[in-house]
mmCIF file of C-alpha atoms and ligand atoms in Angstrom:
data_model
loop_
_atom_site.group_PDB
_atom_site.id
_atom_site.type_symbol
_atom_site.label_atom_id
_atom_site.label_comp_id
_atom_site.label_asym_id
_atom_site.label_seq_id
_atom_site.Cartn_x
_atom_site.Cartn_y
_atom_site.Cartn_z
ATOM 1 C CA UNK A 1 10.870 -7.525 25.357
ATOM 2 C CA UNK A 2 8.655 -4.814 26.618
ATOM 3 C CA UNK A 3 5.266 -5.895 27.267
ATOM 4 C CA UNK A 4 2.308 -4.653 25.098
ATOM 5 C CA UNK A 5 0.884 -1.215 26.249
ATOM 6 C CA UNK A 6 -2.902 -1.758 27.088
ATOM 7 C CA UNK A 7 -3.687 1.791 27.226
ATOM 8 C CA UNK A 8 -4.213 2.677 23.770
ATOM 9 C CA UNK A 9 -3.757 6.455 24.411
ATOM 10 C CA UNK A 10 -0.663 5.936 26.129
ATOM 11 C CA UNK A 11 0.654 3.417 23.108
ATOM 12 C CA UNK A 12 3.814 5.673 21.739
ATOM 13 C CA UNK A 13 5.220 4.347 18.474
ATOM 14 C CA UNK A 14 8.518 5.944 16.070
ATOM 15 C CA UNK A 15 8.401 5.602 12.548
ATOM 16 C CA UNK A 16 10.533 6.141 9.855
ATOM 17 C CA UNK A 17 10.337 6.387 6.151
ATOM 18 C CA UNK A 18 13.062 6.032 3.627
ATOM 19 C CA UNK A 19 11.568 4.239 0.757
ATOM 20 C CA UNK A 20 12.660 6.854 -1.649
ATOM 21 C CA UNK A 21 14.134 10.688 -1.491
ATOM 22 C CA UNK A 22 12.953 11.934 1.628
ATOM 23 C CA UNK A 23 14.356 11.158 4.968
ATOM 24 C CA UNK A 24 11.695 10.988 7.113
ATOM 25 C CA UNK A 25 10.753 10.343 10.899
ATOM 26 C CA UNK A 26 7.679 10.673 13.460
ATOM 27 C CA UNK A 27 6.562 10.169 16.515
ATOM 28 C CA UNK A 28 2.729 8.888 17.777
ATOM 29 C CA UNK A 29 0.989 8.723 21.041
ATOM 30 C CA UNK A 30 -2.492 7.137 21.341
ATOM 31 C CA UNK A 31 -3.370 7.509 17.590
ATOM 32 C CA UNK A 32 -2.288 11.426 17.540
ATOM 33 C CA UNK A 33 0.922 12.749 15.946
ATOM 34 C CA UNK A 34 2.765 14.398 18.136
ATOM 35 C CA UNK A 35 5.705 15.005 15.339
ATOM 36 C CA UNK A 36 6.311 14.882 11.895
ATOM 37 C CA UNK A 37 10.300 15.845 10.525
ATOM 38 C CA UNK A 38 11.225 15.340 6.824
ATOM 39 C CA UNK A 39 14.303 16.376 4.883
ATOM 40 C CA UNK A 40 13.668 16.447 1.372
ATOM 41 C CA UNK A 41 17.075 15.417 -0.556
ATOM 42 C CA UNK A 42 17.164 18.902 -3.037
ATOM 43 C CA UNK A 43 20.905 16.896 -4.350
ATOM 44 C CA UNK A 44 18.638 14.878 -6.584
ATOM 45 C CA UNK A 45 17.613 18.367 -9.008
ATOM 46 C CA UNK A 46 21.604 18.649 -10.388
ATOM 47 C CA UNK A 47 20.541 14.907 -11.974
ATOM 48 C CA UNK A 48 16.973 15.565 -13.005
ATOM 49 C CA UNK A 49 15.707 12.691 -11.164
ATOM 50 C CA UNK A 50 16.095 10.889 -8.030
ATOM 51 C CA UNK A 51 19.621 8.776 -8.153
ATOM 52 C CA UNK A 52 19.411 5.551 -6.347
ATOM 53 C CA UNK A 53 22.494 5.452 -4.915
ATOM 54 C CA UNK A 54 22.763 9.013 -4.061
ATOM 55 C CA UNK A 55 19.398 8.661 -2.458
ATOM 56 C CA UNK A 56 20.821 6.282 0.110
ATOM 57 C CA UNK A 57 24.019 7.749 0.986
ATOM 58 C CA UNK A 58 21.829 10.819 1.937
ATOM 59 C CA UNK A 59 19.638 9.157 3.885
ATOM 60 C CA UNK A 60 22.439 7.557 5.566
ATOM 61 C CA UNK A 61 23.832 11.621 6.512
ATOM 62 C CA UNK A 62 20.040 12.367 7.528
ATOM 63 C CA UNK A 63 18.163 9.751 9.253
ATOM 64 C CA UNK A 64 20.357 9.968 13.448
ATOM 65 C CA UNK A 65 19.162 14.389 13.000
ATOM 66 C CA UNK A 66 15.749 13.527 11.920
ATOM 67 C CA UNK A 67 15.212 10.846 14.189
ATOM 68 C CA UNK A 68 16.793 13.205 16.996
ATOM 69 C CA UNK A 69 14.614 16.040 15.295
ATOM 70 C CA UNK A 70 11.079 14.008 16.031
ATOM 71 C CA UNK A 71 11.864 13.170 19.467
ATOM 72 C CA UNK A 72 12.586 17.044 20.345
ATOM 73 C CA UNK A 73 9.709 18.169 18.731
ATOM 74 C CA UNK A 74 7.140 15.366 20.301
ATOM 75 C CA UNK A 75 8.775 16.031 23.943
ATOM 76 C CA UNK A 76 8.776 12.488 24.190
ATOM 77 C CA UNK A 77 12.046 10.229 25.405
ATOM 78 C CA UNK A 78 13.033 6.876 24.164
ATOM 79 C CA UNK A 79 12.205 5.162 27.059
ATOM 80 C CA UNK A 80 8.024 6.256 26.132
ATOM 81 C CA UNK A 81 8.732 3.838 23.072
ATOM 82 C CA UNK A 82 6.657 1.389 22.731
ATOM 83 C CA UNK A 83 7.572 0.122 18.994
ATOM 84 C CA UNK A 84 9.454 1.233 15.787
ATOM 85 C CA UNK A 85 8.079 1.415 12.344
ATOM 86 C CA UNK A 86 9.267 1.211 9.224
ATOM 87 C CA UNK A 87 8.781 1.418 5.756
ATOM 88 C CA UNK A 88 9.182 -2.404 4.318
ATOM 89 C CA UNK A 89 8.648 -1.535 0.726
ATOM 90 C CA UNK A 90 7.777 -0.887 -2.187
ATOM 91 C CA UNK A 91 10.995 1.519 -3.115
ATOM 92 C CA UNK A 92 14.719 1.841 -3.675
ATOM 93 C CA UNK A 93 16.575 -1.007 -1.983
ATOM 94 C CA UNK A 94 19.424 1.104 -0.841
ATOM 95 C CA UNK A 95 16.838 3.830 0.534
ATOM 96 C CA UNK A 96 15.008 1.121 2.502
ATOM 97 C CA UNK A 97 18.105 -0.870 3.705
ATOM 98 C CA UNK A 98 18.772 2.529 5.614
ATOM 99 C CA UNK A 99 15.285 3.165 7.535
ATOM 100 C CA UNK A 100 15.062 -0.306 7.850
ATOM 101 C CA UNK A 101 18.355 -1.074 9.066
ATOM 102 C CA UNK A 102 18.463 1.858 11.675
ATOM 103 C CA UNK A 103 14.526 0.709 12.425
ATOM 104 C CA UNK A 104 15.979 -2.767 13.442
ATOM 105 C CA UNK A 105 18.694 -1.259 15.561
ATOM 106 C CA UNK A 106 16.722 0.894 17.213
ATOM 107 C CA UNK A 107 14.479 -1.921 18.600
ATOM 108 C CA UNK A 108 16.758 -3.729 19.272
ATOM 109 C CA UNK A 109 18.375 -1.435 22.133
ATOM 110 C CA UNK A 110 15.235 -0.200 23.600
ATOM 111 C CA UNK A 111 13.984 -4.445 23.023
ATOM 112 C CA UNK A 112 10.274 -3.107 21.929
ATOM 113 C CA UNK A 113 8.630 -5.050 18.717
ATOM 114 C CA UNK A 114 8.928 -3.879 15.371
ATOM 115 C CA UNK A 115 6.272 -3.054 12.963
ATOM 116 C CA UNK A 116 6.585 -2.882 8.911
ATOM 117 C CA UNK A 117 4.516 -0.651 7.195
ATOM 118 C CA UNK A 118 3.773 -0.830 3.407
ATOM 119 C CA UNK A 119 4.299 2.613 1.927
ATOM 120 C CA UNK A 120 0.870 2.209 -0.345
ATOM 121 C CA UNK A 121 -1.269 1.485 2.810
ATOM 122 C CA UNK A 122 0.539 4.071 4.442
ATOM 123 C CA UNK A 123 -0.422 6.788 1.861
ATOM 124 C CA UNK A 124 -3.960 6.360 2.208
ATOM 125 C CA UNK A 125 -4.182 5.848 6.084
ATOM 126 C CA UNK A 126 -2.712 8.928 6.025
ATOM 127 C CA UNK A 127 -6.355 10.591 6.218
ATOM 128 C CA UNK A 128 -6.593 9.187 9.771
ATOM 129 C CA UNK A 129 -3.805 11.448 10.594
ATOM 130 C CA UNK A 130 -6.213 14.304 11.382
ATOM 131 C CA UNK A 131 -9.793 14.716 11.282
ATOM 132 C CA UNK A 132 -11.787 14.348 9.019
ATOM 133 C CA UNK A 133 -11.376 11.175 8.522
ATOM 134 C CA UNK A 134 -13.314 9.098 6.417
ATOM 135 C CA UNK A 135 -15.978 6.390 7.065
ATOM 136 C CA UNK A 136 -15.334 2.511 5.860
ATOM 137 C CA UNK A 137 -15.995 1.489 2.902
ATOM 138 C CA UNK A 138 -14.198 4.741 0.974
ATOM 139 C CA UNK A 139 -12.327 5.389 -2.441
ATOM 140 C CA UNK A 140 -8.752 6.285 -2.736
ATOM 141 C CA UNK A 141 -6.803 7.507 -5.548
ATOM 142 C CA UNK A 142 -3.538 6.916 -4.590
ATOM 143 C CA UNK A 143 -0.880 8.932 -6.758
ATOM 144 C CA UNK A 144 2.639 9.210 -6.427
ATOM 145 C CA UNK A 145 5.614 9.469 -8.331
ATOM 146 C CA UNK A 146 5.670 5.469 -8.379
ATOM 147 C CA UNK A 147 1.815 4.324 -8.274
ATOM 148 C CA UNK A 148 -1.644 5.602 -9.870
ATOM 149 C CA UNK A 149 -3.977 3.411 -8.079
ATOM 150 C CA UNK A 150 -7.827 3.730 -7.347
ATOM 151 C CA UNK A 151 -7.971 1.872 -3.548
ATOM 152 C CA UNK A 152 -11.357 0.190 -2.668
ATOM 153 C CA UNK A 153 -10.510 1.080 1.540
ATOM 154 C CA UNK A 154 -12.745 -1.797 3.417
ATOM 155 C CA UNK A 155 -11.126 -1.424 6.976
ATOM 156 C CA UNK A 156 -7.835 0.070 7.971
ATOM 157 C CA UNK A 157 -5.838 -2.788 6.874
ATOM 158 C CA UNK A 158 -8.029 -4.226 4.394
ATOM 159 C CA UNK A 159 -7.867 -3.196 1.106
ATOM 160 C CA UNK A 160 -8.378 -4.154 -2.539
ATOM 161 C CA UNK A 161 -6.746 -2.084 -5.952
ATOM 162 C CA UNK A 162 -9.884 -1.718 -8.155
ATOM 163 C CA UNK A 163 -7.740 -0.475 -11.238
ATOM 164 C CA UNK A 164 -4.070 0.964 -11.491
ATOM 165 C CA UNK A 165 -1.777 2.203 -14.062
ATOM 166 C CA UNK A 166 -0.287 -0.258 -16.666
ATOM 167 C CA UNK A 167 2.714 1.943 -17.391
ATOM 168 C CA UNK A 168 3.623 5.180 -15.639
ATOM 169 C CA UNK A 169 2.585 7.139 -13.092
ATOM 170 C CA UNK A 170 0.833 9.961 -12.702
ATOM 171 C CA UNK A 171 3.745 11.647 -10.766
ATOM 172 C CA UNK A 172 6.264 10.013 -13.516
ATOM 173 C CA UNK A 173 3.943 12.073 -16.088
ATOM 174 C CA UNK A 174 3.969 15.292 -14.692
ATOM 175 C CA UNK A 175 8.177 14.673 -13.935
ATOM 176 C CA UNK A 176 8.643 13.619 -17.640
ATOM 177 C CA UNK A 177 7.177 16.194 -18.963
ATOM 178 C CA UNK A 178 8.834 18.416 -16.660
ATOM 179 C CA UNK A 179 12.056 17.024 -18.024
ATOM 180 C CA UNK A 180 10.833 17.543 -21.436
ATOM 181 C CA UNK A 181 9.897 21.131 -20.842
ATOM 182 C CA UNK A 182 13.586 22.008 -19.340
ATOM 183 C CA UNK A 183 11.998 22.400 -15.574
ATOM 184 C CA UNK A 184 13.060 21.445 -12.574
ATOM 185 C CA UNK A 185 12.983 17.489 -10.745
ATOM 186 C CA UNK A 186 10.293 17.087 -8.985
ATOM 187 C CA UNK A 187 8.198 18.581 -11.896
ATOM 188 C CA UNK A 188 4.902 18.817 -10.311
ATOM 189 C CA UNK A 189 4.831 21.427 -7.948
ATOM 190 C CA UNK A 190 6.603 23.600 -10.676
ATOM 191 C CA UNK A 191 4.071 22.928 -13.856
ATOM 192 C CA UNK A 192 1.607 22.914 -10.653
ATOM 193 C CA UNK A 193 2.741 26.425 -10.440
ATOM 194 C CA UNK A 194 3.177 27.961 -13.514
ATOM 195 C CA UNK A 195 -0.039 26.598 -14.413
ATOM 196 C CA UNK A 196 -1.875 28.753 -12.640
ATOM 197 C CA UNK A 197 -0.593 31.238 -14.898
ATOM 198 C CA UNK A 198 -1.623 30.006 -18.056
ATOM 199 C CA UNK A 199 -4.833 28.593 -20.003
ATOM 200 C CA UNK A 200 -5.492 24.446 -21.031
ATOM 201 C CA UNK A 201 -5.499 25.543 -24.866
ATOM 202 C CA UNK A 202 -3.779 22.253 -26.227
ATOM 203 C CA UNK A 203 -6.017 19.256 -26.471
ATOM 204 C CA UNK A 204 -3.465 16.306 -25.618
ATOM 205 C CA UNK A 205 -5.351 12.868 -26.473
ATOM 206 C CA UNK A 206 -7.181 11.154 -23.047
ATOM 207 C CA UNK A 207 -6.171 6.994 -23.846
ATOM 208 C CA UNK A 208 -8.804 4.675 -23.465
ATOM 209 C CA UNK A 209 -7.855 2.216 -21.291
ATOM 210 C CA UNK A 210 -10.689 -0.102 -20.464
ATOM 211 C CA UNK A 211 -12.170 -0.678 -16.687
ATOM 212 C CA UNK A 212 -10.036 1.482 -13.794
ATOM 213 C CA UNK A 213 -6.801 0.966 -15.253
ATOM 214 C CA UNK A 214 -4.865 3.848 -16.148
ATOM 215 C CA UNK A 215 -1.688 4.618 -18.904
ATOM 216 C CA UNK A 216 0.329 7.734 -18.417
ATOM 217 C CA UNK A 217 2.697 6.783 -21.595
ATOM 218 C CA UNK A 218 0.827 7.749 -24.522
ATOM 219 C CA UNK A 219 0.328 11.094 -22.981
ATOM 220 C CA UNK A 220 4.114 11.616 -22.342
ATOM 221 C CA UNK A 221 4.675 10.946 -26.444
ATOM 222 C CA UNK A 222 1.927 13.022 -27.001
ATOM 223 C CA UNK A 223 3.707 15.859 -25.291
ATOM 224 C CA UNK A 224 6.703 15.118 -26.754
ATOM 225 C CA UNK A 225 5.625 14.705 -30.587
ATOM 226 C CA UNK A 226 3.326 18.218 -30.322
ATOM 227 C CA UNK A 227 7.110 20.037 -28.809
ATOM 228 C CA UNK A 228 9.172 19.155 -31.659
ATOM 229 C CA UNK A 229 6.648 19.971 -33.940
ATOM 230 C CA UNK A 230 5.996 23.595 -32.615
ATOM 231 C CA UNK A 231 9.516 23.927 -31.985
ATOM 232 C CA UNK A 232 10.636 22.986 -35.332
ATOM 233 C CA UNK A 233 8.052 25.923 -36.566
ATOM 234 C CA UNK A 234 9.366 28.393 -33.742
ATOM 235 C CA UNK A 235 12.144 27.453 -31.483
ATOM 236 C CA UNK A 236 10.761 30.014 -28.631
ATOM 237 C CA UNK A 237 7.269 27.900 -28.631
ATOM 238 C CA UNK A 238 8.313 26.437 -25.108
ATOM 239 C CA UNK A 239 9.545 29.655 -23.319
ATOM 240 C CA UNK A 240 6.315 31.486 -25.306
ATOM 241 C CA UNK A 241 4.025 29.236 -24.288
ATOM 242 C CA UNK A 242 5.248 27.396 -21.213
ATOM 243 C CA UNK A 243 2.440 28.390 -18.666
ATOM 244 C CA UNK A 244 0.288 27.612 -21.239
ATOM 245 C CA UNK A 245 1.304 24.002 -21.750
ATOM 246 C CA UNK A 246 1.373 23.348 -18.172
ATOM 247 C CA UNK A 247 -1.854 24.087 -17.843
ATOM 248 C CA UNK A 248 -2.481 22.044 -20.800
ATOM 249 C CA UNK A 249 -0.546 19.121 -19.473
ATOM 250 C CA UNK A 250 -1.927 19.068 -15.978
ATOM 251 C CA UNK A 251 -5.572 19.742 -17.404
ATOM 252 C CA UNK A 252 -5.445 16.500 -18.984
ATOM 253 C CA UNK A 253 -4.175 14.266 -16.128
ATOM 254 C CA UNK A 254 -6.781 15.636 -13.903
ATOM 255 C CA UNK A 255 -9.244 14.708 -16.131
ATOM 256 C CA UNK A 256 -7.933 11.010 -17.188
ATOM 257 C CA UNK A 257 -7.487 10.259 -12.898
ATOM 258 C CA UNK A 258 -10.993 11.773 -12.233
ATOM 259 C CA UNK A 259 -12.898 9.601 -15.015
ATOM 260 C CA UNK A 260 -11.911 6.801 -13.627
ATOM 261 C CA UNK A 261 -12.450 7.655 -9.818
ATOM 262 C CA UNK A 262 -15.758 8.869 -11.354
ATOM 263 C CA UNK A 263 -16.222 5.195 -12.894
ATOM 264 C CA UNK A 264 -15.241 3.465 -9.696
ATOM 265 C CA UNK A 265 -17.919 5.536 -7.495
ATOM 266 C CA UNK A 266 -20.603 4.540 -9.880
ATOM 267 C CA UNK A 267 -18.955 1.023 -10.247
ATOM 268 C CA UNK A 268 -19.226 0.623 -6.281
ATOM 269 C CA UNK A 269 -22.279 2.869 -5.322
ATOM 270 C CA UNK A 270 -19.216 4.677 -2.866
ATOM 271 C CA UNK A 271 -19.533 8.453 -2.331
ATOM 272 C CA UNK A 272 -16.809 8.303 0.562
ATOM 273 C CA UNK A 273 -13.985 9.402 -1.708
ATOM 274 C CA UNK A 274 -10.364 10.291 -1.010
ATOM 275 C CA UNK A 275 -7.578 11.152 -2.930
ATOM 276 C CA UNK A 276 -3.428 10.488 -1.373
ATOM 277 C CA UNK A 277 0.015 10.285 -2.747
ATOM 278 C CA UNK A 278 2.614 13.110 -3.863
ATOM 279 C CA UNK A 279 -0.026 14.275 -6.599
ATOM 280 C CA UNK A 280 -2.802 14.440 -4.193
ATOM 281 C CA UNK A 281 -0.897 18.111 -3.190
ATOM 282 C CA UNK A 282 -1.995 18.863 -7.090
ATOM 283 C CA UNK A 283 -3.824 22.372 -6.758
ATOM 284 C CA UNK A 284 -6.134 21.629 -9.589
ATOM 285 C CA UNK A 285 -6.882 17.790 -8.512
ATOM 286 C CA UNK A 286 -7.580 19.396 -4.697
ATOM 287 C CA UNK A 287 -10.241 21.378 -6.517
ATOM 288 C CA UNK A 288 -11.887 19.160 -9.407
ATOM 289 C CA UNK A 289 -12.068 16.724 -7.163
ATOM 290 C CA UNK A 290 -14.150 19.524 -4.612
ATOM 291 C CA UNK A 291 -16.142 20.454 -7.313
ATOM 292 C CA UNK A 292 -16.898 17.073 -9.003
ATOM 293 C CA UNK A 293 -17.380 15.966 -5.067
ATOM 294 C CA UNK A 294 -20.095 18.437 -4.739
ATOM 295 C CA UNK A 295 -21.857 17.843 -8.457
ATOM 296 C CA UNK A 296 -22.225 13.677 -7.539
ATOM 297 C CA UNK A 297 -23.092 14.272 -4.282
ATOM 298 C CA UNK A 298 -19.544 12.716 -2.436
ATOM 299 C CA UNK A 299 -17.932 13.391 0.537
ATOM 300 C CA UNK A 300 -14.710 14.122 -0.309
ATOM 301 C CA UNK A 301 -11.288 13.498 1.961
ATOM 302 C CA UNK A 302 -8.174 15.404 0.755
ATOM 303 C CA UNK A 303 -5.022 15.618 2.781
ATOM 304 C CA UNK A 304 -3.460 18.591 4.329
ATOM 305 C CA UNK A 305 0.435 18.842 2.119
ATOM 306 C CA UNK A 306 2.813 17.654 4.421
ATOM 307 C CA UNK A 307 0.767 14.179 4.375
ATOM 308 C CA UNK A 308 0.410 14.200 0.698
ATOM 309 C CA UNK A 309 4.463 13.757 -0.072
ATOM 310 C CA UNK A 310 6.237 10.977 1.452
ATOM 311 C CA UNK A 311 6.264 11.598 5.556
ATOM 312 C CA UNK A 312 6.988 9.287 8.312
ATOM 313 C CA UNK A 313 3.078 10.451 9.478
ATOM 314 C CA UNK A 314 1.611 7.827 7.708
ATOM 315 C CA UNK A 315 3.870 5.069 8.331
ATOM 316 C CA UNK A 316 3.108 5.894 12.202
ATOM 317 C CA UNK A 317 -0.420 5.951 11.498
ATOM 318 C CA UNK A 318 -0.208 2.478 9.984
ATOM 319 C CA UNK A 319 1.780 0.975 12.824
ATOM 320 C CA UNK A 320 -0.729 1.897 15.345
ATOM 321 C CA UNK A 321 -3.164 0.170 13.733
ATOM 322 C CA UNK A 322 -0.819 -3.159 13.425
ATOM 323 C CA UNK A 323 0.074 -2.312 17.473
ATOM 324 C CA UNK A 324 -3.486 -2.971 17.990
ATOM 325 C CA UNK A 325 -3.301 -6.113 16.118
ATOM 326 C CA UNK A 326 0.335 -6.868 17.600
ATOM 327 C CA UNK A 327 0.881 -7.374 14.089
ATOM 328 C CA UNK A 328 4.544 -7.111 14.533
ATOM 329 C CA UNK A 329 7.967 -8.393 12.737
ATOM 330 C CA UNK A 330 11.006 -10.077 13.880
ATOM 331 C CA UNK A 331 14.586 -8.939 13.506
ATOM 332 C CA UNK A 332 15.085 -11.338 10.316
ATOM 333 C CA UNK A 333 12.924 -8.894 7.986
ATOM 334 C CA UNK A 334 14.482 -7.506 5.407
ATOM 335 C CA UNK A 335 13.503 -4.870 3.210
ATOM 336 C CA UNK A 336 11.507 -5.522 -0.451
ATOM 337 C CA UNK A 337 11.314 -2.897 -3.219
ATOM 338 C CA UNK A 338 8.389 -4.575 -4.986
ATOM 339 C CA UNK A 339 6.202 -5.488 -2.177
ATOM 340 C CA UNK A 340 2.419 -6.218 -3.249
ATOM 341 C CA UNK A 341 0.040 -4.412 -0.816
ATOM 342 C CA UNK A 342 -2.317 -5.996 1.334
HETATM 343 O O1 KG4 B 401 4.218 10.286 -2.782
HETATM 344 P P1 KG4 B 401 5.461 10.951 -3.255
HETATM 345 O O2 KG4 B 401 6.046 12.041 -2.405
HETATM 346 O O3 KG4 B 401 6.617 9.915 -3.500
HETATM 347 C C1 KG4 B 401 6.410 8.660 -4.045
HETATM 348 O O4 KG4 B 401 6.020 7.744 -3.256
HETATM 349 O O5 KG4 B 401 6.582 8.561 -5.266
HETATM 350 O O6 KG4 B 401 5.158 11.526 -4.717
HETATM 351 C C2 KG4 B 401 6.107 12.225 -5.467
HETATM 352 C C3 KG4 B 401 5.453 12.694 -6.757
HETATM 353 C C4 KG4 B 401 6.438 13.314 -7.752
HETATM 354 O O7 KG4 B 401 6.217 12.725 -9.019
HETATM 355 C C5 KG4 B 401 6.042 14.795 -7.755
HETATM 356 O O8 KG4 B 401 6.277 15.454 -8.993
HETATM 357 C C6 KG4 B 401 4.571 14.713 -7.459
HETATM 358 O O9 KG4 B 401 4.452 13.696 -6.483
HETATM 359 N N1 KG4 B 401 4.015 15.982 -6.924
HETATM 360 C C7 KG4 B 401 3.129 16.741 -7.596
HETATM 361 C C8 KG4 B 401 2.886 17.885 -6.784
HETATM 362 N N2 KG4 B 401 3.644 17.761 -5.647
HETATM 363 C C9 KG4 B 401 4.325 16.582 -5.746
HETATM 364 N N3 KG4 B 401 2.529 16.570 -8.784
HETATM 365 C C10 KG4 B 401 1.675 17.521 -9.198
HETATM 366 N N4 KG4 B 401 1.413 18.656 -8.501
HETATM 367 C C11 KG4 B 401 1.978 18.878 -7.286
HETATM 368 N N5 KG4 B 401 1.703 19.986 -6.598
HETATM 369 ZN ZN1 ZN B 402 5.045 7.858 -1.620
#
């Protein structure tokens, strides 16, 4: 096995991410990324939603040019590896068998250690990807398209969940109602989008969910029941209206995520606050949580886009921190969809 690089600028790690929909692979030297190559899987819009098995066969196709992609854009050759990463879980089994299986391989012809990375952690180290980067203990609300969770962030690898959603997520919100409104899969950059265009004039109900916990549910009927009640009275309300509604829609899962991250800074006396996670690229969360940042007097830490979606970034990022540790995994690991963080 190749022995442990002591010069931590030098240490030079690959990692990949396949835990869901995008293929994704990067390369690190010394704590910096030196690339970052994703290929988003558009197949997944003819079904309205991501398709497990679909998912995997593409990343299958994808992950030898991305891999190839990461190493041509970082200038670096396999021989500079150190150690591969991977994403261990949470996610689609197929999906992870891939990164993980080609992860395994990989290490196992260069014979450097291997490093799992849980794809939660990995969202919200992804702020030490670049500067600024925030200062221990800090808040993160992590959303995605699987997880709404508000992160109490002790140390790079210590971290407690202070409240997260008991049904869907916030990404699964804006999606379903994307689905309900005719648009697009993913539906949050589009309502994101059209948003802009329109007002918040429809009050949809905030649910009161006690402590940091969230629900996304109730909202989604919500939606649905005030559509087929419009429609029924005009069956051009949706195209009519659409930006509108967005705006609506998206208005009101700003507000239910920043009550509660509001809640957990007074909870914890913590004005170091972050936000990570597919909806973290959420124009109108990027600036309520500016403005409400500047009004409670918090520092706030929000990420540039390409390390807001899944990327291969953070999963680096992660794995040099477990280098450091030689926190490291054996060829027996196998891959777990509902892996609990920490
Ligand atoms: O973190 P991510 O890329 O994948 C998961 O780990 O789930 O998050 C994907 C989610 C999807 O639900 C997508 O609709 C949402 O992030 N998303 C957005 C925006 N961009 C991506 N939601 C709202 N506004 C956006 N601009
Ligand atoms: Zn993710």
């Amino acid at each position: 096995m190749k022995s442990i690089n002591q010069d931590i600028n030098a240490i030079t790690i690959l990692a990949i991410e396949s835990s869901c929909d995008d293929t994704s692979a990067a390369i690190l030297r010394g704590g910096k990324i030196l690339s970052n190559c994703v290929a988003t899987q558009e197949i997944h819009r003819l079904y309205g939603g991501v398709v497990p098995e679909v998912a995997s066969r593409q990343h299958q196709i994808n992950i030898v040019p991305i891999v190839d992609a990461a190493f041509k854009k970082a200038g670096v050759s396999k021989q500079d590896i150190d150690a591969v990463a991977f994403t261990r879980g949470p996610g689609l089994i197929g999906s992870l068998l891939v990164g993980v299986s080609f992860a395994k391989a990989f290490a196992l012809s260069l014979d450097v250690p291997l490093i799992e990375v849980h794809h939660m952690t990995a969202h919200v180290l992804a702020h030490f990807a670049e500067e600024p980067k925030p200062h221990f203990p800090f808040l993160c609300l992590t959303v995605s398209g699987g997880h709404t969770q508000i992160v109490l962030v002790k140390d790079y690898l210590d971290m407690t969940i202070l409240g997260q959603t008991t049904d869907d997520a916030a990404g699964e919100a804006f999606d379903k109602t994307g689905k309900i409104l005719g648009l697009d899969y993913p539906a949050g950059p589009v309502i994101d989008k059209l948003a802009r265009l329109g007002n918040p004039i429809f009050e949809f109900p905030e649910p009161r969910i006690p402590g940091l916990d969230f629900s996304f549910s109730g909202l989604k009927t919500s939606i649905l029941y005030f559509l087929q009640k419009k429609v029924k009275e005009n069956p051009d309300f949706i195209a009519e209206n659409l930006n509108d509604i967005c705006a609506s829609v998206q208005s009101r899962i700003v507000s239910i995520l920043m009550n509660k991250l509001k809640l957990a800074a007074a909870q914890t006396g913590i004005k170091e606050i972050a936000i990570a996670g597919g909806v973290s690229a959420n124009s109108a969360l990027r600036e309520t949580l500016k403005t409400t940042g500047d009004t409670e007097g918090w520092t706030t830490y929000i990420p540039k886009f390409e390390y807001c979606t899944d990327n291969a970034a953070m999963i680096a990022v992660t794995a040099y921190q477990k280098y450091l540790r030689a926190d490291f995994v054996g060829q027996e690991v196998a891959p777990l969809p509902r892996l609990e963080m920490g």
